[in-house]
C-alpha atoms as a printed R data frame, in Angstrom:
    type eleno elety resid chain resno       x      y       z
1   ATOM     1    CA   UNK     A     1  -1.849 12.508  28.603
2   ATOM     2    CA   UNK     A     2  -3.522 13.343  25.378
3   ATOM     3    CA   UNK     A     3  -1.426 13.421  22.296
4   ATOM     4    CA   UNK     A     4  -1.854 16.407  20.444
5   ATOM     5    CA   UNK     A     5  -1.003 15.833  16.653
6   ATOM     6    CA   UNK     A     6  -1.944 18.672  13.773
7   ATOM     7    CA   UNK     A     7  -1.395 18.276   9.682
8   ATOM     8    CA   UNK     A     8  -0.634 21.447   8.322
9   ATOM     9    CA   UNK     A     9   0.311 23.242   4.961
10  ATOM    10    CA   UNK     A    10   3.078 23.395   3.332
11  ATOM    11    CA   UNK     A    11   2.669 27.226   3.320
12  ATOM    12    CA   UNK     A    12   2.072 26.936   7.142
13  ATOM    13    CA   UNK     A    13   3.623 29.911   9.006
14  ATOM    14    CA   UNK     A    14   4.825 27.701  12.236
15  ATOM    15    CA   UNK     A    15   4.705 29.700  15.459
16  ATOM    16    CA   UNK     A    16   6.868 28.505  18.492
17  ATOM    17    CA   UNK     A    17   3.566 28.268  20.682
18  ATOM    18    CA   UNK     A    18   2.453 25.486  18.030
19  ATOM    19    CA   UNK     A    19   5.402 23.147  18.323
20  ATOM    20    CA   UNK     A    20   5.243 24.031  21.918
21  ATOM    21    CA   UNK     A    21   1.835 22.790  22.602
22  ATOM    22    CA   UNK     A    22   1.837 19.671  20.061
23  ATOM    23    CA   UNK     A    23   3.627 16.577  19.941
24  ATOM    24    CA   UNK     A    24   4.078 16.364  16.572
25  ATOM    25    CA   UNK     A    25   3.138 18.689  13.692
26  ATOM    26    CA   UNK     A    26   2.831 16.683  10.043
27  ATOM    27    CA   UNK     A    27   3.356 19.036   7.560
28  ATOM    28    CA   UNK     A    28   2.266 18.343   3.312
29  ATOM    29    CA   UNK     A    29   5.886 17.423   1.550
30  ATOM    30    CA   UNK     A    30   4.096 19.038  -1.912
31  ATOM    31    CA   UNK     A    31   3.484 21.821  -3.420
32  ATOM    32    CA   UNK     A    32   0.862 21.585  -5.469
33  ATOM    33    CA   UNK     A    33  -0.740 20.019  -2.512
34  ATOM    34    CA   UNK     A    34  -1.140 16.250  -3.790
35  ATOM    35    CA   UNK     A    35   0.050 14.177  -0.404
36  ATOM    36    CA   UNK     A    36  -2.892 15.460   1.762
37  ATOM    37    CA   UNK     A    37  -4.519 12.228   2.524
38  ATOM    38    CA   UNK     A    38  -1.167 10.515   3.041
39  ATOM    39    CA   UNK     A    39  -0.341 12.938   5.724
40  ATOM    40    CA   UNK     A    40  -3.698 12.480   7.475
41  ATOM    41    CA   UNK     A    41  -2.895  8.685   7.423
42  ATOM    42    CA   UNK     A    42   0.347  9.549   8.820
43  ATOM    43    CA   UNK     A    43  -0.785 11.673  11.341
44  ATOM    44    CA   UNK     A    44  -3.279  9.380  12.736
45  ATOM    45    CA   UNK     A    45  -0.721  6.772  12.735
46  ATOM    46    CA   UNK     A    46   1.160  9.028  15.044
47  ATOM    47    CA   UNK     A    47  -1.754  9.532  17.593
48  ATOM    48    CA   UNK     A    48  -2.197  5.485  17.310
49  ATOM    49    CA   UNK     A    49   1.204  4.409  18.473
50  ATOM    50    CA   UNK     A    50   1.434  7.643  21.320
51  ATOM    51    CA   UNK     A    51  -2.119  6.190  22.915
52  ATOM    52    CA   UNK     A    52  -0.759  2.670  22.581
53  ATOM    53    CA   UNK     A    53   2.633  3.652  23.725
54  ATOM    54    CA   UNK     A    54   4.914  2.426  20.924
55  ATOM    55    CA   UNK     A    55   6.489  6.083  20.922
56  ATOM    56    CA   UNK     A    56   6.073  9.438  22.985
57  ATOM    57    CA   UNK     A    57   6.246 11.979  19.896
58  ATOM    58    CA   UNK     A    58   7.963 15.627  20.942
59  ATOM    59    CA   UNK     A    59   8.463 18.168  18.799
60  ATOM    60    CA   UNK     A    60  11.024 20.742  18.194
61  ATOM    61    CA   UNK     A    61  11.114 23.639  16.000
62  ATOM    62    CA   UNK     A    62  13.383 25.657  14.127
63  ATOM    63    CA   UNK     A    63  12.932 29.116  12.068
64  ATOM    64    CA   UNK     A    64  15.016 30.264   9.375
65  ATOM    65    CA   UNK     A    65  14.895 33.968   8.302
66  ATOM    66    CA   UNK     A    66  13.615 33.967   4.406
67  ATOM    67    CA   UNK     A    67  10.485 34.889   3.107
68  ATOM    68    CA   UNK     A    68  10.447 32.333  -0.139
69  ATOM    69    CA   UNK     A    69   7.651 33.581  -3.274
70  ATOM    70    CA   UNK     A    70   5.511 30.718  -3.827
71  ATOM    71    CA   UNK     A    71   7.280 30.210  -7.542
72  ATOM    72    CA   UNK     A    72  10.013 28.734  -5.395
73  ATOM    73    CA   UNK     A    73   8.252 26.848  -3.279
74  ATOM    74    CA   UNK     A    74   7.192 24.205  -5.873
75  ATOM    75    CA   UNK     A    75   8.632 20.661  -4.412
76  ATOM    76    CA   UNK     A    76   8.892 19.585  -8.596
77  ATOM    77    CA   UNK     A    77  11.773 21.700  -8.829
78  ATOM    78    CA   UNK     A    78  15.446 22.672  -7.267
79  ATOM    79    CA   UNK     A    79  15.937 23.777  -4.539
80  ATOM    80    CA   UNK     A    80  12.589 22.670  -2.728
81  ATOM    81    CA   UNK     A    81  12.529 18.845  -4.485
82  ATOM    82    CA   UNK     A    82  16.034 18.403  -2.822
83  ATOM    83    CA   UNK     A    83  15.001 19.749   0.575
84  ATOM    84    CA   UNK     A    84  12.022 17.535   0.892
85  ATOM    85    CA   UNK     A    85  14.490 14.362  -0.449
86  ATOM    86    CA   UNK     A    86  16.525 15.787   2.431
87  ATOM    87    CA   UNK     A    87  13.775 15.592   4.842
88  ATOM    88    CA   UNK     A    88  12.870 12.174   3.949
89  ATOM    89    CA   UNK     A    89  16.300 10.591   4.319
90  ATOM    90    CA   UNK     A    90  16.601 12.074   7.616
91  ATOM    91    CA   UNK     A    91  13.342 10.212   8.471
92  ATOM    92    CA   UNK     A    92  15.109  7.181   8.481
93  ATOM    93    CA   UNK     A    93  17.417  7.616  11.125
94  ATOM    94    CA   UNK     A    94  16.878  6.156  14.254
95  ATOM    95    CA   UNK     A    95  14.678  8.099  16.575
96  ATOM    96    CA   UNK     A    96  13.017 10.661  14.150
97  ATOM    97    CA   UNK     A    97   9.373 10.008  13.606
98  ATOM    98    CA   UNK     A    98   8.348 12.788  11.056
99  ATOM    99    CA   UNK     A    99  10.366 15.861   9.499
100 ATOM   100    CA   UNK     A   100   8.313 18.822   8.346
101 ATOM   101    CA   UNK     A   101   9.798 21.553   6.192
102 ATOM   102    CA   UNK     A   102   7.073 24.569   5.809
103 ATOM   103    CA   UNK     A   103   7.979 27.389   3.447
104 ATOM   104    CA   UNK     A   104   5.078 29.738   4.793
105 ATOM   105    CA   UNK     A   105   3.183 32.142   3.932
106 ATOM   106    CA   UNK     A   106   5.257 35.195   2.604
107 ATOM   107    CA   UNK     A   107   2.491 37.584   2.283
108 ATOM   108    CA   UNK     A   108   0.918 36.832   6.037
109 ATOM   109    CA   UNK     A   109   1.653 40.132   8.104
110 ATOM   110    CA   UNK     A   110   2.761 38.267  11.327
111 ATOM   111    CA   UNK     A   111   5.930 37.925  13.227
112 ATOM   112    CA   UNK     A   112   6.464 34.425  12.738
113 ATOM   113    CA   UNK     A   113   5.770 34.385   8.971
114 ATOM   114    CA   UNK     A   114   8.451 32.181   6.997
115 ATOM   115    CA   UNK     A   115  10.405 29.355   6.489
116 ATOM   116    CA   UNK     A   116   9.824 26.540   9.414
117 ATOM   117    CA   UNK     A   117  11.269 22.856  10.224
118 ATOM   118    CA   UNK     A   118   9.871 20.854  12.664
119 ATOM   119    CA   UNK     A   119  11.289 17.509  13.674
120 ATOM   120    CA   UNK     A   120   9.386 15.300  15.694
121 ATOM   121    CA   UNK     A   121  11.640 12.456  17.419
122 ATOM   122    CA   UNK     A   122  10.416  9.667  19.634
123 ATOM   123    CA   UNK     A   123  10.724 11.006  23.944
124 ATOM   124    CA   UNK     A   124  14.213 12.576  22.553
125 ATOM   125    CA   UNK     A   125  13.787 16.876  22.292
126 ATOM   126    CA   UNK     A   126  17.143 17.345  22.116
127 ATOM   127    CA   UNK     A   127  17.574 14.980  18.989
128 ATOM   128    CA   UNK     A   128  14.488 16.525  17.328
129 ATOM   129    CA   UNK     A   129  16.097 20.199  17.957
130 ATOM   130    CA   UNK     A   130  19.776 19.325  16.754
131 ATOM   131    CA   UNK     A   131  17.789 17.779  13.893
132 ATOM   132    CA   UNK     A   132  15.493 20.311  12.852
133 ATOM   133    CA   UNK     A   133  18.658 23.032  13.342
134 ATOM   134    CA   UNK     A   134  20.690 20.726  11.104
135 ATOM   135    CA   UNK     A   135  18.077 21.005   8.305
136 ATOM   136    CA   UNK     A   136  17.682 24.828   8.967
137 ATOM   137    CA   UNK     A   137  21.290 25.018   8.693
138 ATOM   138    CA   UNK     A   138  21.156 23.433   5.134
139 ATOM   139    CA   UNK     A   139  17.965 25.677   3.626
140 ATOM   140    CA   UNK     A   140  19.922 28.818   4.825
141 ATOM   141    CA   UNK     A   141  22.999 27.708   2.759
142 ATOM   142    CA   UNK     A   142  20.826 27.662   0.133
143 ATOM   143    CA   UNK     A   143  18.949 30.635   0.207
144 ATOM   144    CA   UNK     A   144  20.554 32.545  -2.919
145 ATOM   145    CA   UNK     A   145  18.675 29.283  -5.151
146 ATOM   146    CA   UNK     A   146  15.291 30.657  -3.795
147 ATOM   147    CA   UNK     A   147  16.156 34.293  -5.868
148 ATOM   148    CA   UNK     A   148  13.345 34.888  -8.113
149 ATOM   149    CA   UNK     A   149  13.257 35.469 -11.455
150 ATOM   150    CA   UNK     A   150   9.696 37.097 -12.533
151 ATOM   151    CA   UNK     A   151   8.810 38.858 -15.928
152 ATOM   152    CA   UNK     A   152   5.799 40.589 -16.839
153 ATOM   153    CA   UNK     A   153   2.806 39.119 -17.731
154 ATOM   154    CA   UNK     A   154   2.527 40.014 -21.167
155 ATOM   155    CA   UNK     A   155   5.886 38.670 -21.606
156 ATOM   156    CA   UNK     A   156   5.072 35.454 -20.073
157 ATOM   157    CA   UNK     A   157   2.114 34.950 -22.184
158 ATOM   158    CA   UNK     A   158   3.975 35.774 -25.572
159 ATOM   159    CA   UNK     A   159   6.843 33.024 -24.543
160 ATOM   160    CA   UNK     A   160   3.921 30.495 -24.019
161 ATOM   161    CA   UNK     A   161   2.529 31.501 -27.345
162 ATOM   162    CA   UNK     A   162   6.031 31.170 -28.989
163 ATOM   163    CA   UNK     A   163   6.412 27.996 -27.769
164 ATOM   164    CA   UNK     A   164   3.735 26.323 -29.160
165 ATOM   165    CA   UNK     A   165   3.467 23.223 -26.854
166 ATOM   166    CA   UNK     A   166   1.237 23.253 -23.684
167 ATOM   167    CA   UNK     A   167  -0.724 23.557 -21.698
168 ATOM   168    CA   UNK     A   168   1.291 26.162 -20.117
169 ATOM   169    CA   UNK     A   169  -0.253 27.552 -16.537
170 ATOM   170    CA   UNK     A   170   0.202 31.123 -15.446
171 ATOM   171    CA   UNK     A   171  -0.805 31.401 -11.939
172 ATOM   172    CA   UNK     A   172  -2.099 34.853 -10.812
173 ATOM   173    CA   UNK     A   173  -0.886 34.656  -7.191
174 ATOM   174    CA   UNK     A   174  -1.771 37.829  -6.253
175 ATOM   175    CA   UNK     A   175  -6.007 37.074  -6.672
176 ATOM   176    CA   UNK     A   176  -5.994 33.566  -4.803
177 ATOM   177    CA   UNK     A   177  -9.194 33.073  -3.064
178 ATOM   178    CA   UNK     A   178  -7.204 30.245  -0.774
179 ATOM   179    CA   UNK     A   179  -5.211 33.401   0.322
180 ATOM   180    CA   UNK     A   180  -7.827 36.057   1.015
181 ATOM   181    CA   UNK     A   181  -8.292 37.597  -2.421
182 ATOM   182    CA   UNK     A   182 -11.606 38.506  -4.366
183 ATOM   183    CA   UNK     A   183 -11.488 36.030  -6.968
184 ATOM   184    CA   UNK     A   184 -12.267 38.728  -9.725
185 ATOM   185    CA   UNK     A   185  -9.146 40.017 -10.924
186 ATOM   186    CA   UNK     A   186  -8.656 40.768 -14.658
187 ATOM   187    CA   UNK     A   187  -5.023 41.626 -15.272
188 ATOM   188    CA   UNK     A   188  -4.322 37.829 -16.826
189 ATOM   189    CA   UNK     A   189  -7.901 38.052 -18.487
190 ATOM   190    CA   UNK     A   190  -7.118 41.753 -20.179
191 ATOM   191    CA   UNK     A   191  -3.126 40.254 -21.246
192 ATOM   192    CA   UNK     A   192  -4.463 37.278 -22.752
193 ATOM   193    CA   UNK     A   193  -7.460 39.154 -24.589
194 ATOM   194    CA   UNK     A   194  -4.470 42.003 -25.713
195 ATOM   195    CA   UNK     A   195  -2.157 39.423 -27.237
196 ATOM   196    CA   UNK     A   196  -5.032 37.796 -28.945
197 ATOM   197    CA   UNK     A   197  -4.188 34.174 -27.514
198 ATOM   198    CA   UNK     A   198  -5.515 30.733 -28.799
199 ATOM   199    CA   UNK     A   199  -6.639 28.102 -27.148
200 ATOM   200    CA   UNK     A   200  -6.819 30.422 -23.745
201 ATOM   201    CA   UNK     A   201  -8.798 29.433 -20.097
202 ATOM   202    CA   UNK     A   202  -9.223 31.908 -17.569
203 ATOM   203    CA   UNK     A   203 -10.314 29.873 -14.343
204 ATOM   204    CA   UNK     A   204 -12.205 31.729 -12.502
205 ATOM   205    CA   UNK     A   205 -13.651 34.792 -12.162
206 ATOM   206    CA   UNK     A   206 -16.180 35.268  -9.337
207 ATOM   207    CA   UNK     A   207 -18.722 37.779 -10.559
208 ATOM   208    CA   UNK     A   208 -22.535 36.753  -9.903
209 ATOM   209    CA   UNK     A   209 -23.625 39.743 -11.875
210 ATOM   210    CA   UNK     A   210 -22.074 38.427 -15.077
211 ATOM   211    CA   UNK     A   211 -22.762 35.268 -14.508
212 ATOM   212    CA   UNK     A   212 -26.345 36.197 -14.541
213 ATOM   213    CA   UNK     A   213 -26.017 38.260 -17.548
214 ATOM   214    CA   UNK     A   214 -24.663 35.358 -19.418
215 ATOM   215    CA   UNK     A   215 -27.867 33.227 -18.404
216 ATOM   216    CA   UNK     A   216 -30.229 35.600 -19.218
217 ATOM   217    CA   UNK     A   217 -28.672 35.650 -22.774
218 ATOM   218    CA   UNK     A   218 -28.675 31.760 -22.798
219 ATOM   219    CA   UNK     A   219 -26.446 29.509 -24.645
220 ATOM   220    CA   UNK     A   220 -24.910 30.371 -27.769
221 ATOM   221    CA   UNK     A   221 -25.789 33.482 -27.963
222 ATOM   222    CA   UNK     A   222 -23.974 36.451 -27.934
223 ATOM   223    CA   UNK     A   223 -23.932 38.862 -25.114
224 ATOM   224    CA   UNK     A   224 -21.976 42.060 -23.700
225 ATOM   225    CA   UNK     A   225 -20.923 41.582 -19.661
226 ATOM   226    CA   UNK     A   226 -18.778 43.837 -17.600
227 ATOM   227    CA   UNK     A   227 -16.389 40.603 -15.836
228 ATOM   228    CA   UNK     A   228 -14.846 41.156 -13.032
229 ATOM   229    CA   UNK     A   229 -12.701 43.987 -11.350
230 ATOM   230    CA   UNK     A   230 -15.656 44.895  -8.978
231 ATOM   231    CA   UNK     A   231 -14.445 43.874  -5.362
232 ATOM   232    CA   UNK     A   232 -11.576 46.527  -5.334
233 ATOM   233    CA   UNK     A   233  -9.115 48.511  -7.158
234 ATOM   234    CA   UNK     A   234  -6.370 46.379  -6.507
235 ATOM   235    CA   UNK     A   235  -6.527 43.252  -9.470
236 ATOM   236    CA   UNK     A   236  -7.645 45.146 -12.762
237 ATOM   237    CA   UNK     A   237 -10.781 47.077 -13.217
238 ATOM   238    CA   UNK     A   238 -13.643 45.907 -14.997
239 ATOM   239    CA   UNK     A   239 -13.722 44.703 -17.928
240 ATOM   240    CA   UNK     A   240 -16.668 45.175 -20.666
241 ATOM   241    CA   UNK     A   241 -16.432 42.318 -23.399
242 ATOM   242    CA   UNK     A   242 -18.181 40.876 -26.064
243 ATOM   243    CA   UNK     A   243 -18.557 37.247 -26.461
244 ATOM   244    CA   UNK     A   244 -20.909 34.193 -26.547
245 ATOM   245    CA   UNK     A   245 -22.056 31.632 -24.059
246 ATOM   246    CA   UNK     A   246 -20.693 28.630 -24.284
247 ATOM   247    CA   UNK     A   247 -21.996 26.753 -21.466
248 ATOM   248    CA   UNK     A   248 -24.219 27.188 -18.218
249 ATOM   249    CA   UNK     A   249 -23.850 24.705 -15.093
250 ATOM   250    CA   UNK     A   250 -24.770 24.798 -11.269
251 ATOM   251    CA   UNK     A   251 -20.980 24.591 -10.603
252 ATOM   252    CA   UNK     A   252 -21.256 21.638  -8.517
253 ATOM   253    CA   UNK     A   253 -18.902 18.742  -9.071
254 ATOM   254    CA   UNK     A   254 -16.015 16.958  -6.962
255 ATOM   255    CA   UNK     A   255 -12.282 16.702  -7.347
256 ATOM   256    CA   UNK     A   256 -11.245 13.385  -9.162
257 ATOM   257    CA   UNK     A   257  -7.499 14.732  -9.371
258 ATOM   258    CA   UNK     A   258  -5.022 14.555  -6.870
259 ATOM   259    CA   UNK     A   259  -5.610 17.299  -5.234
260 ATOM   260    CA   UNK     A   260  -8.250 16.979  -2.622
261 ATOM   261    CA   UNK     A   261  -9.702 14.091  -3.958
262 ATOM   262    CA   UNK     A   262 -13.336 13.079  -3.886
263 ATOM   263    CA   UNK     A   263 -14.117 16.553  -1.909
264 ATOM   264    CA   UNK     A   264 -17.535 18.357  -3.458
265 ATOM   265    CA   UNK     A   265 -16.968 22.017  -4.688
266 ATOM   266    CA   UNK     A   266 -20.159 24.517  -5.173
267 ATOM   267    CA   UNK     A   267 -18.614 27.076  -7.378
268 ATOM   268    CA   UNK     A   268 -22.526 28.281  -7.254
269 ATOM   269    CA   UNK     A   269 -24.012 28.800 -11.292
270 ATOM   270    CA   UNK     A   270 -21.179 28.546 -13.652
271 ATOM   271    CA   UNK     A   271 -20.679 29.873 -17.338
272 ATOM   272    CA   UNK     A   272 -18.295 29.096 -19.529
273 ATOM   273    CA   UNK     A   273 -18.011 32.997 -21.594
274 ATOM   274    CA   UNK     A   274 -15.875 33.052 -24.806
275 ATOM   275    CA   UNK     A   275 -14.439 36.052 -25.981
276 ATOM   276    CA   UNK     A   276 -11.886 35.238 -28.897
277 ATOM   277    CA   UNK     A   277  -9.807 32.383 -28.522
278 ATOM   278    CA   UNK     A   278 -10.357 33.036 -24.614
279 ATOM   279    CA   UNK     A   279 -12.547 30.887 -22.586
280 ATOM   280    CA   UNK     A   280 -13.529 32.842 -19.313
281 ATOM   281    CA   UNK     A   281 -15.541 30.711 -16.424
282 ATOM   282    CA   UNK     A   282 -17.337 33.154 -14.402
283 ATOM   283    CA   UNK     A   283 -18.804 31.962 -11.278
284 ATOM   284    CA   UNK     A   284 -21.317 33.391  -8.492
285 ATOM   285    CA   UNK     A   285 -18.877 32.111  -5.829
286 ATOM   286    CA   UNK     A   286 -15.381 32.593  -5.094
287 ATOM   287    CA   UNK     A   287 -13.386 28.949  -4.827
288 ATOM   288    CA   UNK     A   288  -9.820 27.681  -6.066
289 ATOM   289    CA   UNK     A   289  -9.626 25.218  -9.532
290 ATOM   290    CA   UNK     A   290  -8.340 22.586  -7.802
291 ATOM   291    CA   UNK     A   291  -9.047 19.752 -10.241
292 ATOM   292    CA   UNK     A   292  -8.169 19.911 -14.121
293 ATOM   293    CA   UNK     A   293 -11.514 17.388 -15.071
């Protein structure tokens, strides 16, 4: 008799048990995730309507046998942009409460990793399942459009420099602390320094030892530090770099951008270390750079 509703990341690997034990699953519509607040409000409204007897939400799941690489999960470009638009169109149909399209987290070593569709309908389990199957079939039909065309890091940096316009953001998904990685990878940093990249910033490398060395040197002073690559041997080797300390902060701030707006972040003591044209933000704690501010 108690409605169970959960919000989910767009990368969620949704299992049958999750759909069976929830009245509704409300996933983010965006990657980058800039709609978390709106989805929270929507989930709360579904709960309120259920408690007041205005609706009887039921959830149905359709899984698609696809593992989508994160670059193709972006909802700012096709095909995901089109599929989210289709989900919004279907939400306007009678009896449909909410549609979740989850791209899944392809690196998870679990049976249910991959693309999932959850349709929440008003008391009609058959409608929910048929609609989920319809969207899943559409995604499967477009599966070839999700193929990745990746290039080496060095080539990507060369293209960014040659383009002359920015900002250009290169994301090292293999060292994503939000996915459990150590946040001290040096592959991108080394490639930027080797390319003598101008006006470049690496955010962030978690390395308490390097932070302590930079603080001991002081702002404006030159220092040689061994940066990154200290957690494991899978994300690049430690780099011995000589540069100067541009800034030292406590690493505390609140997000002001559209992602996790207002959320406080504590990165520990933080320094900006400059090597040639490359700024390196080095922190004591692992953290994702959610905010451009």
